[in-house]
Amino acid sequence: MRRSTVLLGLVLCTCIAALVAHRTAADDIAERARKLHFSSIVIDTHDDTTQRFFSKDYDLGKRNPTGHVDIPRMQEGGMNGIFFSIWIDGKIMGPPAVEKALDQMDAVHENVKKNSNAMVFARTAEEVRRAHAQGKIAALMGVEGGHMIGNDIRMVRIFADLGVRYMTLSHFYNTEWSDSSTDKPAHNGLTDFGKDVVREMNRQGIMVDISHVSDKTFYDALEISKAPLIASHSSCRALCNHVRDMSDDMIKALAAKGGVIQINYEKSFIDQTYKDAYDKETGGVVAHFAELTKDCNNDEDCISKKMAALEEKLTAEGKLPHVGWERIIDHIDHAVKLVGADHVGLGSDFDGADMPEGMEDCSKLPKITEALLRKGYSEADIRKILGENTLRVMEQAERVSKELQAQ
Ligand SMILES: [Zn+2]
Protein backbone atom coordinates (compact mmCIF):
# COMPACT_ATOMS: atom_id res chain seq x y z
CA MET A 1 0.00 0.00 0.00
CA ARG A 2 2.69 2.40 1.09
CA ARG A 3 4.91 1.40 -1.85
CA SER A 4 2.15 1.97 -4.40
CA THR A 5 1.43 5.41 -2.92
CA VAL A 6 5.11 6.35 -3.32
CA LEU A 7 5.07 5.05 -6.89
CA LEU A 8 1.92 7.00 -7.68
CA GLY A 9 3.54 10.08 -6.21
CA LEU A 10 6.62 9.59 -8.36
CA VAL A 11 4.56 9.16 -11.53
CA LEU A 12 2.54 12.29 -10.72
CA CYS A 13 5.71 14.29 -10.04
CA THR A 14 7.24 13.17 -13.36
CA CYS A 15 4.08 14.08 -15.24
CA ILE A 16 3.87 17.52 -13.66
CA ALA A 17 7.58 18.16 -14.31
CA ALA A 18 7.14 17.15 -17.98
CA LEU A 19 4.11 19.40 -18.30
CA VAL A 20 5.94 22.34 -16.74
CA ALA A 21 8.95 21.77 -19.02
CA HIS A 22 6.68 21.61 -22.08
CA ARG A 23 4.84 24.73 -21.01
CA THR A 24 8.10 26.61 -20.42
CA ALA A 25 9.47 25.58 -23.84
CA ALA A 26 6.24 26.76 -25.48
CA ASP A 27 6.37 30.05 -23.59
CA ASP A 28 10.02 30.45 -24.53
CA ILE A 29 9.17 30.22 -28.22
CA ALA A 30 6.30 32.69 -27.81
CA GLU A 31 8.61 35.12 -26.02
CA ARG A 32 11.44 34.65 -28.54
CA ALA A 33 8.96 35.18 -31.39
CA ARG A 34 7.71 38.40 -29.83
CA LYS A 35 11.22 39.78 -29.36
CA LEU A 36 12.23 38.74 -32.87
CA HIS A 37 9.12 40.17 -34.50
CA PHE A 38 9.21 43.51 -32.73
CA SER A 39 12.93 44.06 -33.36
CA SER A 40 12.67 43.19 -37.08
CA ILE A 41 11.89 45.41 -40.03
CA VAL A 42 8.50 44.07 -41.13
CA ILE A 43 7.52 45.26 -44.60
CA ASP A 44 4.28 44.54 -46.39
CA THR A 45 4.68 45.16 -50.12
CA HIS A 46 1.01 45.45 -51.01
CA ASP A 47 -1.79 47.27 -49.20
CA ASP A 48 -4.86 48.77 -50.87
CA THR A 49 -5.34 51.17 -47.97
CA THR A 50 -4.77 54.23 -50.20
CA GLN A 51 -8.29 54.13 -51.66
CA ARG A 52 -9.70 54.33 -48.13
CA PHE A 53 -8.08 57.76 -47.70
CA PHE A 54 -10.91 59.08 -49.87
CA SER A 55 -13.59 57.76 -47.54
CA LYS A 56 -15.05 60.07 -44.88
CA ASP A 57 -15.25 57.22 -42.34
CA TYR A 58 -11.55 56.39 -42.49
CA ASP A 59 -8.69 57.86 -40.46
CA LEU A 60 -5.19 56.39 -40.93
CA GLY A 61 -4.12 57.70 -37.52
CA LYS A 62 -6.98 56.10 -35.57
CA ARG A 63 -8.19 52.57 -35.00
CA ASN A 64 -10.97 51.93 -37.53
CA PRO A 65 -13.74 49.38 -36.92
CA THR A 66 -13.44 48.04 -40.49
CA GLY A 67 -10.63 47.33 -42.95
CA HIS A 68 -7.25 45.84 -42.27
CA VAL A 69 -4.75 48.66 -41.81
CA ASP A 70 -4.31 51.82 -39.75
CA ILE A 71 -1.45 53.15 -37.63
CA PRO A 72 -2.65 51.77 -34.25
CA ARG A 73 -3.09 48.29 -35.72
CA MET A 74 0.24 48.52 -37.58
CA GLN A 75 1.96 49.35 -34.30
CA GLU A 76 0.19 46.49 -32.56
CA GLY A 77 1.25 44.10 -35.33
CA GLY A 78 4.81 45.40 -35.57
CA MET A 79 4.37 46.33 -39.24
CA ASN A 80 6.88 49.08 -39.79
CA GLY A 81 7.10 49.32 -43.57
CA ILE A 82 4.13 49.60 -45.91
CA PHE A 83 3.79 49.95 -49.66
CA PHE A 84 0.62 51.95 -50.21
CA SER A 85 -0.82 50.76 -53.49
CA ILE A 86 -1.83 53.31 -56.12
CA TRP A 87 -4.69 51.62 -57.93
CA ILE A 88 -7.38 52.55 -60.41
CA ASP A 89 -9.50 50.25 -62.54
CA GLY A 90 -7.54 48.87 -65.50
CA LYS A 91 -10.20 49.97 -67.97
CA ILE A 92 -9.33 53.62 -67.33
CA MET A 93 -6.49 54.55 -69.69
CA GLY A 94 -4.72 57.61 -71.11
CA PRO A 95 -4.63 61.03 -69.36
CA PRO A 96 -7.57 60.26 -66.97
CA ALA A 97 -5.55 57.30 -65.63
CA VAL A 98 -2.53 59.55 -64.99
CA GLU A 99 -4.68 62.18 -63.27
CA LYS A 100 -6.33 59.66 -60.95
CA ALA A 101 -2.98 58.07 -60.10
CA LEU A 102 -1.58 61.49 -59.18
CA ASP A 103 -4.63 62.13 -56.91
CA GLN A 104 -3.76 58.98 -54.98
CA MET A 105 -0.04 59.75 -54.74
CA ASP A 106 -0.92 63.16 -53.33
CA ALA A 107 -3.29 61.49 -50.84
CA VAL A 108 -0.49 59.18 -49.65
CA HIS A 109 1.90 62.11 -49.10
CA GLU A 110 -0.78 64.17 -47.33
CA ASN A 111 -1.80 61.30 -45.05
CA VAL A 112 1.81 60.54 -44.16
CA LYS A 113 2.43 64.24 -43.34
CA LYS A 114 -0.73 64.35 -41.23
CA ASN A 115 0.62 61.41 -39.19
CA SER A 116 4.27 62.46 -39.08
CA ASN A 117 4.50 61.61 -35.38
CA ALA A 118 4.26 57.91 -36.29
CA MET A 119 5.04 57.64 -40.01
CA VAL A 120 7.59 58.96 -42.47
CA PHE A 121 7.76 58.71 -46.27
CA ALA A 122 10.68 56.56 -47.51
CA ARG A 123 12.27 56.44 -50.96
CA THR A 124 15.24 54.14 -50.33
CA ALA A 125 16.13 51.05 -48.30
CA GLU A 126 18.36 53.30 -46.18
CA GLU A 127 15.41 55.58 -45.42
CA VAL A 128 13.34 52.55 -44.35
CA ARG A 129 16.13 51.52 -41.95
CA ARG A 130 16.36 55.09 -40.62
CA ALA A 131 12.60 55.22 -40.02
CA HIS A 132 12.81 51.94 -38.11
CA ALA A 133 15.71 53.24 -35.99
CA GLN A 134 13.55 56.26 -35.10
CA GLY A 135 10.62 54.03 -34.14
CA LYS A 136 8.55 55.22 -37.09
CA ILE A 137 6.64 53.39 -39.82
CA ALA A 138 8.16 53.79 -43.29
CA ALA A 139 5.55 54.62 -45.93
CA LEU A 140 6.34 53.69 -49.54
CA MET A 141 4.37 53.66 -52.77
CA GLY A 142 3.78 51.08 -55.51
CA VAL A 143 1.70 51.66 -58.66
CA GLU A 144 -0.61 48.69 -59.29
CA GLY A 145 -0.96 48.68 -63.06
CA GLY A 146 1.07 50.07 -65.95
CA HIS A 147 -2.10 51.64 -67.43
CA MET A 148 -1.50 54.53 -65.01
CA ILE A 149 1.43 55.88 -67.06
CA GLY A 150 -1.11 56.65 -69.79
CA ASN A 151 1.22 55.15 -72.46
CA ASP A 152 3.67 58.00 -71.80
CA ILE A 153 7.13 56.84 -70.73
CA ARG A 154 7.88 60.22 -69.16
CA MET A 155 5.38 59.33 -66.46
CA VAL A 156 7.76 56.59 -65.25
CA ARG A 157 10.30 59.32 -64.43
CA ILE A 158 7.67 61.59 -62.87
CA PHE A 159 6.28 58.74 -60.75
CA ALA A 160 9.84 57.94 -59.61
CA ASP A 161 10.33 61.58 -58.58
CA LEU A 162 7.11 61.40 -56.57
CA GLY A 163 8.51 58.41 -54.68
CA VAL A 164 7.04 55.38 -56.49
CA ARG A 165 9.30 52.38 -55.85
CA TYR A 166 7.55 49.62 -57.76
CA MET A 167 5.11 49.33 -60.60
CA THR A 168 2.99 46.26 -61.43
CA LEU A 169 3.11 45.98 -65.22
CA SER A 170 -0.62 45.28 -65.57
CA HIS A 171 -3.70 44.74 -63.39
CA PHE A 172 -6.77 42.60 -64.26
CA TYR A 173 -6.75 43.71 -67.92
CA ASN A 174 -4.01 43.94 -70.55
CA THR A 175 -2.46 47.37 -70.94
CA GLU A 176 -1.62 48.49 -74.47
CA TRP A 177 1.87 47.08 -73.91
CA SER A 178 1.64 44.15 -71.46
CA ASP A 179 -0.57 41.09 -71.09
CA SER A 180 -2.38 40.37 -67.83
CA SER A 181 -2.87 36.92 -66.29
CA THR A 182 -6.64 37.48 -66.14
CA ASP A 183 -7.24 38.73 -69.72
CA LYS A 184 -6.98 37.18 -73.20
CA PRO A 185 -3.37 37.47 -74.43
CA ALA A 186 -3.06 40.35 -76.91
CA HIS A 187 0.67 41.08 -77.17
CA ASN A 188 2.41 37.76 -76.48
CA GLY A 189 3.84 39.26 -73.27
CA LEU A 190 5.50 42.67 -73.50
CA THR A 191 5.49 44.82 -76.66
CA ASP A 192 8.64 46.74 -77.68
CA PHE A 193 7.25 49.77 -75.84
CA GLY A 194 6.58 47.52 -72.82
CA LYS A 195 10.23 46.48 -72.86
CA ASP A 196 11.25 50.16 -72.96
CA VAL A 197 9.01 50.78 -69.92
CA VAL A 198 10.90 48.06 -68.01
CA ARG A 199 14.25 49.59 -69.05
CA GLU A 200 13.11 53.05 -67.92
CA MET A 201 11.90 51.59 -64.59
CA ASN A 202 15.39 50.12 -64.12
CA ARG A 203 16.92 53.52 -64.88
CA GLN A 204 14.65 55.22 -62.33
CA GLY A 205 15.12 52.62 -59.58
CA ILE A 206 11.46 51.51 -59.71
CA MET A 207 11.19 47.79 -58.96
CA VAL A 208 9.46 45.73 -61.65
CA ASP A 209 6.43 43.96 -60.13
CA ILE A 210 5.12 40.90 -61.96
CA SER A 211 2.05 40.13 -59.81
CA HIS A 212 -1.03 40.18 -62.09
CA VAL A 213 0.92 39.78 -65.36
CA SER A 214 0.63 36.82 -67.74
CA ASP A 215 3.28 34.12 -67.56
CA LYS A 216 4.76 35.31 -70.87
CA THR A 217 4.92 38.94 -69.62
CA PHE A 218 6.75 37.62 -66.53
CA TYR A 219 9.38 35.80 -68.62
CA ASP A 220 9.80 38.83 -70.94
CA ALA A 221 10.27 41.19 -67.97
CA LEU A 222 12.69 38.76 -66.35
CA GLU A 223 14.78 38.72 -69.51
CA ILE A 224 14.82 42.51 -69.99
CA SER A 225 15.19 43.74 -66.41
CA LYS A 226 18.70 44.47 -65.14
CA ALA A 227 17.45 44.47 -61.52
CA PRO A 228 15.72 41.60 -59.67
CA LEU A 229 11.92 41.49 -59.94
CA ILE A 230 9.32 41.23 -57.22
CA ALA A 231 5.89 39.64 -57.18
CA SER A 232 4.42 42.19 -54.76
CA HIS A 233 1.37 40.06 -53.87
CA SER A 234 1.23 36.52 -55.31
CA SER A 235 1.19 33.04 -53.78
CA CYS A 236 2.12 29.53 -54.98
CA ARG A 237 0.23 27.84 -57.82
CA ALA A 238 1.43 24.41 -56.65
CA LEU A 239 -0.83 24.80 -53.56
CA CYS A 240 -3.68 26.72 -55.18
CA ASN A 241 -4.06 26.69 -58.93
CA HIS A 242 -4.92 30.33 -59.61
CA VAL A 243 -3.48 32.35 -62.51
CA ARG A 244 -2.67 35.16 -60.04
CA ASP A 245 -0.21 32.80 -58.31
CA MET A 246 3.22 31.71 -59.54
CA SER A 247 4.15 28.24 -60.79
CA ASP A 248 7.18 26.54 -59.25
CA ASP A 249 9.13 27.14 -62.48
CA MET A 250 8.34 30.86 -62.33
CA ILE A 251 9.34 31.10 -58.66
CA LYS A 252 12.64 29.34 -59.46
CA ALA A 253 13.33 31.68 -62.40
CA LEU A 254 12.46 34.74 -60.27
CA ALA A 255 14.78 33.58 -57.48
CA ALA A 256 17.62 32.71 -59.87
CA LYS A 257 17.77 36.41 -60.75
CA GLY A 258 17.63 37.51 -57.10
CA GLY A 259 13.90 38.32 -56.93
CA VAL A 260 11.33 37.84 -54.17
CA ILE A 261 7.80 36.37 -54.12
CA GLN A 262 5.75 38.27 -51.55
CA ILE A 263 3.02 35.91 -50.36
CA ASN A 264 -0.57 37.14 -50.78
CA TYR A 265 -3.10 36.19 -48.03
CA GLU A 266 -6.26 36.32 -50.22
CA LYS A 267 -8.31 33.21 -49.52
CA SER A 268 -8.91 32.33 -53.17
CA PHE A 269 -5.16 32.54 -53.88
CA ILE A 270 -4.11 30.31 -50.98
CA ASP A 271 -6.81 27.63 -50.72
CA GLN A 272 -7.94 25.47 -53.64
CA THR A 273 -11.27 24.38 -52.10
CA TYR A 274 -12.15 28.00 -51.37
CA LYS A 275 -11.10 29.13 -54.87
CA ASP A 276 -13.26 26.46 -56.54
CA ALA A 277 -16.28 27.35 -54.37
CA TYR A 278 -15.75 31.10 -54.89
CA ASP A 279 -15.53 30.68 -58.68
CA LYS A 280 -18.73 28.63 -58.65
CA GLU A 281 -20.64 31.18 -56.54
CA THR A 282 -19.41 34.43 -58.11
CA GLY A 283 -18.12 33.54 -61.58
CA GLY A 284 -14.52 34.23 -60.51
CA VAL A 285 -12.74 37.25 -59.13
CA VAL A 286 -12.36 39.22 -62.38
CA ALA A 287 -15.99 38.93 -63.49
CA HIS A 288 -17.20 39.65 -59.97
CA PHE A 289 -14.84 42.60 -59.60
CA ALA A 290 -15.95 44.06 -62.95
CA GLU A 291 -19.59 43.84 -61.83
CA LEU A 292 -18.85 45.54 -58.49
CA THR A 293 -16.68 48.20 -60.15
CA LYS A 294 -19.68 49.15 -62.26
CA ASP A 295 -22.08 49.11 -59.28
CA CYS A 296 -19.67 51.20 -57.19
CA ASN A 297 -18.71 53.59 -59.99
CA ASN A 298 -14.99 52.75 -59.57
CA ASP A 299 -14.90 53.55 -55.85
CA GLU A 300 -12.57 50.88 -54.48
CA ASP A 301 -13.60 51.50 -50.89
CA CYS A 302 -17.17 50.61 -51.92
CA ILE A 303 -15.92 47.62 -53.96
CA SER A 304 -13.97 46.12 -51.03
CA LYS A 305 -16.88 46.65 -48.62
CA LYS A 306 -19.32 44.93 -51.02
CA MET A 307 -16.87 42.10 -51.69
CA ALA A 308 -16.35 41.52 -47.96
CA ALA A 309 -20.11 41.60 -47.28
CA LEU A 310 -20.83 39.01 -49.98
CA GLU A 311 -17.98 36.78 -48.82
CA GLU A 312 -19.30 36.96 -45.25
CA LYS A 313 -22.84 36.10 -46.41
CA LEU A 314 -21.71 33.14 -48.56
CA THR A 315 -19.52 31.79 -45.74
CA ALA A 316 -22.40 32.09 -43.24
CA GLU A 317 -24.64 30.20 -45.68
CA GLY A 318 -22.02 27.45 -45.89
CA LYS A 319 -21.42 28.09 -49.61
CA LEU A 320 -17.77 29.05 -49.02
CA PRO A 321 -15.48 26.98 -46.78
CA HIS A 322 -13.58 28.37 -43.81
CA VAL A 323 -9.91 29.09 -44.46
CA GLY A 324 -7.45 29.43 -41.58
CA TRP A 325 -4.49 31.85 -41.52
CA GLU A 326 -2.10 28.86 -41.35
CA ARG A 327 -2.48 28.50 -45.13
CA ILE A 328 -0.26 31.61 -45.40
CA ILE A 329 2.48 29.67 -43.60
CA ASP A 330 2.02 26.73 -46.02
CA HIS A 331 2.69 29.07 -48.96
CA ILE A 332 5.72 30.70 -47.31
CA ASP A 333 7.08 27.24 -46.48
CA HIS A 334 6.47 25.90 -49.99
CA ALA A 335 8.37 28.80 -51.58
CA VAL A 336 11.20 28.57 -49.00
CA LYS A 337 11.59 24.83 -49.63
CA LEU A 338 11.67 25.53 -53.35
CA VAL A 339 14.11 28.45 -53.55
CA GLY A 340 15.32 29.28 -50.03
CA ALA A 341 14.49 31.99 -47.49
CA ASP A 342 16.28 34.71 -49.49
CA HIS A 343 13.47 34.88 -52.02
CA VAL A 344 10.24 34.98 -49.99
CA GLY A 345 8.46 37.92 -48.34
CA LEU A 346 5.06 39.30 -47.29
CA GLY A 347 2.56 41.00 -49.60
CA SER A 348 -0.73 40.62 -47.74
CA ASP A 349 -3.14 42.48 -50.07
CA PHE A 350 -4.72 43.95 -46.91
CA ASP A 351 -7.67 46.23 -47.67
CA GLY A 352 -7.90 44.70 -51.15
CA ALA A 353 -8.63 41.03 -50.45
CA ASP A 354 -10.55 38.60 -48.26
CA MET A 355 -8.37 37.59 -45.34
CA PRO A 356 -8.31 34.07 -43.88
CA GLU A 357 -9.61 33.48 -40.36
CA GLY A 358 -7.07 34.48 -37.72
CA MET A 359 -5.46 37.12 -39.98
CA GLU A 360 -8.30 39.60 -39.71
CA ASP A 361 -6.00 42.61 -39.96
CA CYS A 362 -2.35 43.68 -39.72
CA SER A 363 -2.35 43.45 -35.91
CA LYS A 364 -2.17 39.64 -36.33
CA LEU A 365 1.21 39.64 -38.11
CA PRO A 366 3.25 38.43 -35.09
CA LYS A 367 1.53 35.04 -35.54
CA ILE A 368 3.54 34.52 -38.74
CA THR A 369 6.85 34.99 -36.94
CA GLU A 370 5.83 32.62 -34.15
CA ALA A 371 4.61 29.95 -36.61
CA LEU A 372 7.87 30.08 -38.59
CA LEU A 373 9.93 29.87 -35.40
CA ARG A 374 7.90 26.82 -34.30
CA LYS A 375 8.58 25.25 -37.69
CA GLY A 376 12.29 25.52 -36.91
CA TYR A 377 13.18 28.50 -39.12
CA SER A 378 16.28 30.38 -37.99
CA GLU A 379 15.87 33.93 -36.67
CA ALA A 380 18.03 35.23 -39.54
CA ASP A 381 15.78 33.57 -42.14
CA ILE A 382 12.63 34.92 -40.48
CA ARG A 383 14.03 38.47 -40.55
CA LYS A 384 14.70 38.05 -44.27
CA ILE A 385 11.12 36.95 -44.93
CA LEU A 386 9.68 39.72 -42.75
CA GLY A 387 11.46 42.52 -44.61
CA GLU A 388 15.18 42.17 -45.23
CA ASN A 389 14.65 40.51 -48.63
CA THR A 390 12.54 43.44 -49.78
CA LEU A 391 15.23 45.86 -48.62
CA ARG A 392 17.87 43.86 -50.50
CA VAL A 393 15.91 44.08 -53.77
CA MET A 394 15.34 47.81 -53.20
CA GLU A 395 19.10 48.27 -52.74
CA GLN A 396 19.79 46.31 -55.92
CA ALA A 397 17.26 48.43 -57.84
CA GLU A 398 18.94 51.57 -56.47
CA ARG A 399 22.38 50.30 -57.54
CA VAL A 400 21.20 49.41 -61.06
CA SER A 401 19.59 52.83 -61.37
CA LYS A 402 22.83 54.60 -60.43
CA GLU A 403 24.84 52.50 -62.90
CA LEU A 404 22.38 53.12 -65.76
CA GLN A 405 22.15 56.84 -65.07
CA ALA A 406 25.94 57.10 -65.06
CA GLN A 407 26.16 55.64 -68.58
ZN1 LIG B 1 -3.73 43.17 -56.89
PDB file of C-alpha atoms and ligand atoms in Angstrom, residues 46 48 144 171 212 233 244 349, ligand 1:
ATOM      1  CA  HIS A  46       1.012  45.455 -51.014  1.00  0.00           C
ATOM      2  CA  ASP A  48      -4.863  48.772 -50.873  1.00  0.00           C
ATOM      3  CA  GLU A 144      -0.606  48.686 -59.290  1.00  0.00           C
ATOM      4  CA  HIS A 171      -3.703  44.736 -63.392  1.00  0.00           C
ATOM      5  CA  HIS A 212      -1.034  40.179 -62.089  1.00  0.00           C
ATOM      6  CA  HIS A 233       1.365  40.063 -53.870  1.00  0.00           C
ATOM      7  CA  ARG A 244      -2.670  35.161 -60.044  1.00  0.00           C
ATOM      8  CA  ASP A 349      -3.138  42.483 -50.071  1.00  0.00           C
TER       9      ASP A 349
HETATM   10 ZN    ZN B   1      -3.731  43.174 -56.892  1.00  0.00          ZN
END
